[in-house]
XYZ file of N, CA and C in Angstrom:
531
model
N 0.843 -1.172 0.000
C 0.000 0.000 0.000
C 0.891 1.238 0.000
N 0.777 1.929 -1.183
C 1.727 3.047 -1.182
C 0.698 4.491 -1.493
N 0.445 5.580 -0.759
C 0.084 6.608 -0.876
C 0.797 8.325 -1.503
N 0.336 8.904 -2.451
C 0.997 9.911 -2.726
C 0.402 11.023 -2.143
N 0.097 11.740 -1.852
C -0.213 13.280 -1.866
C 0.804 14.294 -2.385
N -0.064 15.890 -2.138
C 0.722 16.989 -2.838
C 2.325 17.227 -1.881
N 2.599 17.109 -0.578
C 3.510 17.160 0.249
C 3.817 15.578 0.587
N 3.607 14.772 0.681
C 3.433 13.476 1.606
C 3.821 12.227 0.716
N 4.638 11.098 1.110
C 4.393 9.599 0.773
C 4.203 8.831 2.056
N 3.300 8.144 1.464
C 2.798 7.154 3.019
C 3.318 5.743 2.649
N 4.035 4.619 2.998
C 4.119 3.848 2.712
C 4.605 2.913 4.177
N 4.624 1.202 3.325
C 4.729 0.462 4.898
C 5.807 0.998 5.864
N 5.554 0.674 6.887
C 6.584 1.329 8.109
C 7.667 0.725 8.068
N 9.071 0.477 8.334
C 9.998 -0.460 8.071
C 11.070 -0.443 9.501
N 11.528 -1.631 9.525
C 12.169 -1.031 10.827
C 13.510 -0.318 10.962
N 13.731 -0.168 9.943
C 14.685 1.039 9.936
C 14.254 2.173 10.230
N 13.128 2.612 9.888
C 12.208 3.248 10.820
C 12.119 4.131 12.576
N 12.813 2.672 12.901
C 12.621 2.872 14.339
C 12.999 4.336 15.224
N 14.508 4.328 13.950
C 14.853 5.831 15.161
C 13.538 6.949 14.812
N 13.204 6.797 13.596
C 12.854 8.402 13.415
C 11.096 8.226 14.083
N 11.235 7.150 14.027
C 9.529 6.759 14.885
C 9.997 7.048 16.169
N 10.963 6.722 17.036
C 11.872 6.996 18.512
C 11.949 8.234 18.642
N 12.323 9.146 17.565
C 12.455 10.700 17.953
C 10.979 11.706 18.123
N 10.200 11.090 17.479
C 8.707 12.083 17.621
C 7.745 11.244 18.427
N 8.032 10.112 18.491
C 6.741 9.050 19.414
C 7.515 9.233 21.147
N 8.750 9.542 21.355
C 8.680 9.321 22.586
C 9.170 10.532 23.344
N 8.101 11.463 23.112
C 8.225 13.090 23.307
C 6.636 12.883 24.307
N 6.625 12.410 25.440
C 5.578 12.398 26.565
C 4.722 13.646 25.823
N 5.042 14.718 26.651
C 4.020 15.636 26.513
C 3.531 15.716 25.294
N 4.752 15.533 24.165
C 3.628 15.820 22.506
C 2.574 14.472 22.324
N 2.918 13.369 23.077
C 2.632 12.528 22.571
C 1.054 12.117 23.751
N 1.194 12.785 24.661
C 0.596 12.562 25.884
C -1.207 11.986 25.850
N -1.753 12.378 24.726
C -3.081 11.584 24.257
C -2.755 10.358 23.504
N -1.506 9.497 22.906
C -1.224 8.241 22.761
C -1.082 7.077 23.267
N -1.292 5.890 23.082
C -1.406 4.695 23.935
C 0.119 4.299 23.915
N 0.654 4.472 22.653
C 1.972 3.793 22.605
C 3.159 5.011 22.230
N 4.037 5.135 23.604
C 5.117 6.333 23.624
C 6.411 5.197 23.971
N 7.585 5.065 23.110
C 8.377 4.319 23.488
C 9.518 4.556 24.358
N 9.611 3.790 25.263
C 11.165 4.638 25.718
C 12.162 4.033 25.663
N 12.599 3.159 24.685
C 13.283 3.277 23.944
C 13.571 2.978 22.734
N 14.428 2.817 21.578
C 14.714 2.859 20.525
C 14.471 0.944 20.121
N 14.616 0.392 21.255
C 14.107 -1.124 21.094
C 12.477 -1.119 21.392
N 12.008 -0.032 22.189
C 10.719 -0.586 22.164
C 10.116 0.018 20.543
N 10.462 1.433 20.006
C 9.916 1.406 18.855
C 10.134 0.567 17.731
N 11.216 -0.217 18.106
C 11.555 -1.308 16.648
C 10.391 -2.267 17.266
N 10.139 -2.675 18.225
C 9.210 -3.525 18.799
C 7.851 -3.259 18.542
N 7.516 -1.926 18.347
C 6.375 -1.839 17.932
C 6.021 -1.483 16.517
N 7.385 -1.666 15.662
C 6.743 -1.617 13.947
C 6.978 -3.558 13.833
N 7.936 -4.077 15.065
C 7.588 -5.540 14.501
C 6.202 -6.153 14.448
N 5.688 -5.407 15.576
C 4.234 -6.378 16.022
C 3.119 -5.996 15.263
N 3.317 -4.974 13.903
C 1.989 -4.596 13.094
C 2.601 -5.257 11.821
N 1.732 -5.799 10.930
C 1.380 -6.571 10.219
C 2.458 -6.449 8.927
N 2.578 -7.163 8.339
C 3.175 -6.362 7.121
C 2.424 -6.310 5.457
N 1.553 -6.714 5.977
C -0.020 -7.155 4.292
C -1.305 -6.156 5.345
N -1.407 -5.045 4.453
C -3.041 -4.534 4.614
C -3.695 -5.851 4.485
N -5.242 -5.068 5.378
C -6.379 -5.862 5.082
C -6.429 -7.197 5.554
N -5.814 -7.334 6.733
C -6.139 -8.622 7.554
C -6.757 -8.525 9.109
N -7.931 -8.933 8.886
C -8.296 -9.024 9.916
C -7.630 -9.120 11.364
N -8.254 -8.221 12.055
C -7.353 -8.483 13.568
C -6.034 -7.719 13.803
N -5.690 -6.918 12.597
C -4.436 -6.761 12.609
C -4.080 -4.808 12.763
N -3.366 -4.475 13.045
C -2.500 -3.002 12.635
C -1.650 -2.924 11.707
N -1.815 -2.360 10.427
C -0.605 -2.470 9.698
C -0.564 -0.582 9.344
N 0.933 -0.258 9.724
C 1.283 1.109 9.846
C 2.575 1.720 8.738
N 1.507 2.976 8.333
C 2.437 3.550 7.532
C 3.184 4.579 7.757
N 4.285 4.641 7.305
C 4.665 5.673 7.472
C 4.653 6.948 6.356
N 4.810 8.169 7.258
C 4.485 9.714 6.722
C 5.643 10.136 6.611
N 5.959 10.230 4.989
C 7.216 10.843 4.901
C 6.886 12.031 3.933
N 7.345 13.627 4.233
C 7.579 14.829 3.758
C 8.456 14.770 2.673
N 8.031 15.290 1.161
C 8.728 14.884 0.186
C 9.774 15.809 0.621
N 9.392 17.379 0.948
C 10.486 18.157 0.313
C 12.019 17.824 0.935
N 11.825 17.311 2.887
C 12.671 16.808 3.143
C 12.998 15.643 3.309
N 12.366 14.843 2.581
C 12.569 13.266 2.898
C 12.664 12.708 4.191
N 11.794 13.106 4.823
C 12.185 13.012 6.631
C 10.956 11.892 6.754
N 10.820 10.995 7.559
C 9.648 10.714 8.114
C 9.483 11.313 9.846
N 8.125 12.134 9.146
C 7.392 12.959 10.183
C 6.290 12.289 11.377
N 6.098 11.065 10.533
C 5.090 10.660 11.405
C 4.246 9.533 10.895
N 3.461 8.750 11.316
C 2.945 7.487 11.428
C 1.465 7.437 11.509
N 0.846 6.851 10.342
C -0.563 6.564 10.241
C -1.043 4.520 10.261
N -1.583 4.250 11.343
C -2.082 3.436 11.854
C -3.481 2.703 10.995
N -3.803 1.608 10.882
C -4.923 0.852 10.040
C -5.092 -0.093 10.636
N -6.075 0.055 11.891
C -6.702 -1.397 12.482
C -7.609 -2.048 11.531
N -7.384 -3.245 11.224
C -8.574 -3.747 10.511
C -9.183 -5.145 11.585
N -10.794 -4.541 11.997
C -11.511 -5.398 12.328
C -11.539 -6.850 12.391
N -11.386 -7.373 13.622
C -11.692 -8.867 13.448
C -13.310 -9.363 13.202
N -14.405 -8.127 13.867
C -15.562 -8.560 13.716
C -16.260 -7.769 13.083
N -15.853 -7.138 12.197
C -16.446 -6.566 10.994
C -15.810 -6.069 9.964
N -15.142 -6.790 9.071
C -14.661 -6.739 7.918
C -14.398 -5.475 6.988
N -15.704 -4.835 6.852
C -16.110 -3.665 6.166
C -15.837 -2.595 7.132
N -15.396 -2.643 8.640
C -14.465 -1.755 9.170
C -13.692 -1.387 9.575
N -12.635 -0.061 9.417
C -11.955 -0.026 10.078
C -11.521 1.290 11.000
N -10.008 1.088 11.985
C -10.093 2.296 12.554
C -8.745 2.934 12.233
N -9.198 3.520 12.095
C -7.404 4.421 12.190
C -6.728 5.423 13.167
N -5.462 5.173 13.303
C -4.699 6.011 14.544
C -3.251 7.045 13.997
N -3.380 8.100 14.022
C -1.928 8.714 13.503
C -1.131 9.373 14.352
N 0.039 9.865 14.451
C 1.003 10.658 15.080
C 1.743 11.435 13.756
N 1.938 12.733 13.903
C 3.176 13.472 13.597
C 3.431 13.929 14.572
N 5.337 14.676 14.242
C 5.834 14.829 14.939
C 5.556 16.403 15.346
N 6.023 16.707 16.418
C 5.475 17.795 17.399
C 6.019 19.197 16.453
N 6.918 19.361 16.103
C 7.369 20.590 14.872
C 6.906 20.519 13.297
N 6.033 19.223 13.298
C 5.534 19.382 12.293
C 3.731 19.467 12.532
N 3.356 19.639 13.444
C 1.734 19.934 13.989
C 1.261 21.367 13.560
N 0.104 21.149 13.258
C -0.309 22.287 12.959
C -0.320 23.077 11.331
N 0.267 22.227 10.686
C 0.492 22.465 9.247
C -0.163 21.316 8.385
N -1.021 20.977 8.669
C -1.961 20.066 7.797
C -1.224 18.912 7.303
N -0.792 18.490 8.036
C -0.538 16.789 7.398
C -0.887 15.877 7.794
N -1.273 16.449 9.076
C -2.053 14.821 9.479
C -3.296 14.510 8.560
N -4.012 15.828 8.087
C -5.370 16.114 7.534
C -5.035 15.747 5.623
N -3.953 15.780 5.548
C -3.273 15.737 4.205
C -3.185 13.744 3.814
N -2.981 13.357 4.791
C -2.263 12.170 5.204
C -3.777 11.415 5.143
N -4.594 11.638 6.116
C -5.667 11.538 6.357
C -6.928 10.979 5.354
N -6.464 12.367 4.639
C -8.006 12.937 3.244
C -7.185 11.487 2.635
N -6.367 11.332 2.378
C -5.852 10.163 1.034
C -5.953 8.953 1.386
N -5.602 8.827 3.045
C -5.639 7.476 3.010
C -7.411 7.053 3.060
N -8.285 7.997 3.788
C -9.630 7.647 3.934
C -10.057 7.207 2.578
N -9.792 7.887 1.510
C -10.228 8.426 0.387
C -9.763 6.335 -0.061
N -8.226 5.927 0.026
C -7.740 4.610 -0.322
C -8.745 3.421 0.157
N -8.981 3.593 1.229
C -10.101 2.987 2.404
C -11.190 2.571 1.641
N -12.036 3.576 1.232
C -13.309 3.315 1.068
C -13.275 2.951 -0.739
N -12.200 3.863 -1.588
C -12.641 3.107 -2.860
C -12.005 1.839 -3.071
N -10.703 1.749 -3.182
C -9.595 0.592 -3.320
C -10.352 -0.586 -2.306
N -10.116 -0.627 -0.878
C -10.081 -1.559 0.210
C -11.946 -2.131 0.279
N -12.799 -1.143 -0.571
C -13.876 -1.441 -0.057
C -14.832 -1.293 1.358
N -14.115 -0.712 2.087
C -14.512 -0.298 3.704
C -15.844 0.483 3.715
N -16.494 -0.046 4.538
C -17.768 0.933 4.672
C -18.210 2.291 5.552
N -17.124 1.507 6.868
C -16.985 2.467 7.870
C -15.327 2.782 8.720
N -15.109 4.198 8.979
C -13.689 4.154 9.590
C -14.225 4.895 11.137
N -13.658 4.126 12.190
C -13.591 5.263 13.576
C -12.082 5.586 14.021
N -12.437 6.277 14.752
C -11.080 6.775 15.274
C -11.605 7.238 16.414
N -10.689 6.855 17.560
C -10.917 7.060 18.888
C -10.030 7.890 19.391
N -10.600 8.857 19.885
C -9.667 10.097 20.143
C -10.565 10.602 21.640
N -8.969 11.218 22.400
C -9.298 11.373 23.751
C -9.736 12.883 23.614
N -11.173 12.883 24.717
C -11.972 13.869 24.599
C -11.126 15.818 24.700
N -9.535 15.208 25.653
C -9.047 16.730 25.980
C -8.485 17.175 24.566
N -8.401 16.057 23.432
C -7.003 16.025 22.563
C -8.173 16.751 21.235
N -8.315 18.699 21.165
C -9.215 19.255 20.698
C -8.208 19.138 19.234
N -7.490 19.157 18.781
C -6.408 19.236 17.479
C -6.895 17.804 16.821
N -6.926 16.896 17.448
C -7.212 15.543 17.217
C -8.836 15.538 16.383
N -9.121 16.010 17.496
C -11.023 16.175 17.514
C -10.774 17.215 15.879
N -10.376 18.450 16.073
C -10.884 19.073 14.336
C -9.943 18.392 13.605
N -9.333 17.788 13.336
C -8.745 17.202 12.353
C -10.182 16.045 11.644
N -10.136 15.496 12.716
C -11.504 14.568 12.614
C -12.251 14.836 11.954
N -13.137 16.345 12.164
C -14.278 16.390 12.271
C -13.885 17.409 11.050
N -12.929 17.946 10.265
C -12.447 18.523 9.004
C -12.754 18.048 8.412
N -12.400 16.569 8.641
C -12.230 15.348 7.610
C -13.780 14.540 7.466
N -15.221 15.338 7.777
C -16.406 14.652 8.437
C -16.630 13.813 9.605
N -15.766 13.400 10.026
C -16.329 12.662 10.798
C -17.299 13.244 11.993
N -17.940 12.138 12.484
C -18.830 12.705 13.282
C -18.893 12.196 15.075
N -18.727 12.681 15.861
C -18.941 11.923 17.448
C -20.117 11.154 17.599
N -20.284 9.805 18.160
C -21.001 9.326 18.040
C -21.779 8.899 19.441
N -20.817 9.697 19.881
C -21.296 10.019 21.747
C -21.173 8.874 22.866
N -20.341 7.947 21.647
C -19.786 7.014 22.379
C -18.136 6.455 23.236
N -18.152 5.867 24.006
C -16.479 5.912 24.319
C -16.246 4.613 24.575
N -14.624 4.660 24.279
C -14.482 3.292 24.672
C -12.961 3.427 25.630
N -13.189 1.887 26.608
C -12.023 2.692 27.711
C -11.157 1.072 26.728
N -9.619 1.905 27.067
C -8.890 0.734 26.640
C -7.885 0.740 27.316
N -7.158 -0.250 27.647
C -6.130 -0.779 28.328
C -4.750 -0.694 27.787
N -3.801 -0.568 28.291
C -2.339 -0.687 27.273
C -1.229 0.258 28.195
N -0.274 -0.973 28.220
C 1.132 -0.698 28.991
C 0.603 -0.154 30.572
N -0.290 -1.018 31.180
C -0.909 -1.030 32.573
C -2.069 0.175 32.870
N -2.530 1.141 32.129
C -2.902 2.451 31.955
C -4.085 2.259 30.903
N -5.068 2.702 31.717
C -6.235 2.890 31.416
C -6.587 4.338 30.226
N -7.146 4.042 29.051
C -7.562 5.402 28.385
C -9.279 5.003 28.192
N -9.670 6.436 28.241
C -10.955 6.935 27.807
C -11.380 7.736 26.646
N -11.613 7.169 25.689
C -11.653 8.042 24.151
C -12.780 8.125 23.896
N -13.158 8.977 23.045
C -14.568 9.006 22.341
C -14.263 8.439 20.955
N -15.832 7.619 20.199
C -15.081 6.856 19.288
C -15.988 8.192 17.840
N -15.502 8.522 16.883
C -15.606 9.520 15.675
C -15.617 8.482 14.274
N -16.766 8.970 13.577
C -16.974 8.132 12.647
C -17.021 8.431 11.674
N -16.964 7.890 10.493
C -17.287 8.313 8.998
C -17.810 7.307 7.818
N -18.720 7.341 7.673
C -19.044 6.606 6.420
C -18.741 6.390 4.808
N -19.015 5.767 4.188
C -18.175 5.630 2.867
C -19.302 6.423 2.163
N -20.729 6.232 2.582
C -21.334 7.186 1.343
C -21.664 8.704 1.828
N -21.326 8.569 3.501
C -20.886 10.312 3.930
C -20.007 10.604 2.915
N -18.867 9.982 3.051
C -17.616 10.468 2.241
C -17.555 10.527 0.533
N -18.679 9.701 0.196
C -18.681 10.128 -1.223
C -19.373 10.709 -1.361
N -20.467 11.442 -0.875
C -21.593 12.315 -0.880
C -21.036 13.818 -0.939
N -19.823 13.924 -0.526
C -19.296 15.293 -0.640
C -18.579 15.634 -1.719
């Protein structure tokens, strides 16, 4: 799965990867609405081993990475849970890095891969669970249509409890525009 945009290539995560996933994922405070902050350079190789390396398998995370053409840097990491109990959905999770926020790439990153989702992959529905304080998170979301569905879900990970609200979007929301 390889993505282009006007600034952006998204492609599989690799573990060579690791440092530049190590330098923007394990920045606490930028990262502080994330489940997974590494501390160290073995736990981020550890966590591009344990996501998938084939889209579109059930049960699975398979993560791309966000790389900035003009500097060839990778900025940051877009996430693709695909459903074990519903096929036709999925969720997605992203990070950029903290000097690159605020300049539309997550939303850049975002518009293309949703856009890959629903025509290519066939998907009907995408959520994304985002924590209620994390308001940057929330309009990125809700830029991109999605909608709150006034639901939350608490999840578990690295002993630590989170509380997210889950944000939704449909495939014929999304082609309707």
């Amino acid at each position: 799965m390889l993505v282009s945009t006007p600034r952006l290539n998204l492609r599989p995560i690799r573990l060579s990867d690791k440092e530049s996933l190590f330098a923007y994922r394990s920045d606490a405070e930028a990262n502080k609405y994330q489940g997974a902050v590494p501390k160290s350079i073995n736990d981020a190789g550890q966590f591009i081993k344990n996501t998938a390396r084939t889209p579109n398998i059930a049960g699975t995370w398979f993560q791309l990475a966000i790389i900035e053409k003009e500097s060839q840097e990778m900025i940051g990491d877009l996430g693709i849970n695909f459903h074990k109990e519903n096929y036709f959905r999925v969720s997605l999770g992203y990070t950029v890095a903290k000097q690159k926020q605020g300049k539309g790439f997550a939303t850049e990153a975002l518009r293309h891969v949703i856009d890959h989702v629903f025509r290519e992959m066939g998907k009907n529905e995408i959520l994304v669970h985002i924590d209620p304080e994390n308001r940057a998170s929330i309009r990125v979301a809700e830029k991109l249509g999605f909608t709150d569905t006034q639901n939350e879900i608490v999840t578990e990970m690295h002993g630590q409890s989170f509380t997210d609200r889950i944000y939704c979007l449909t495939k014929s929301d999304w082609l309707s525009v």
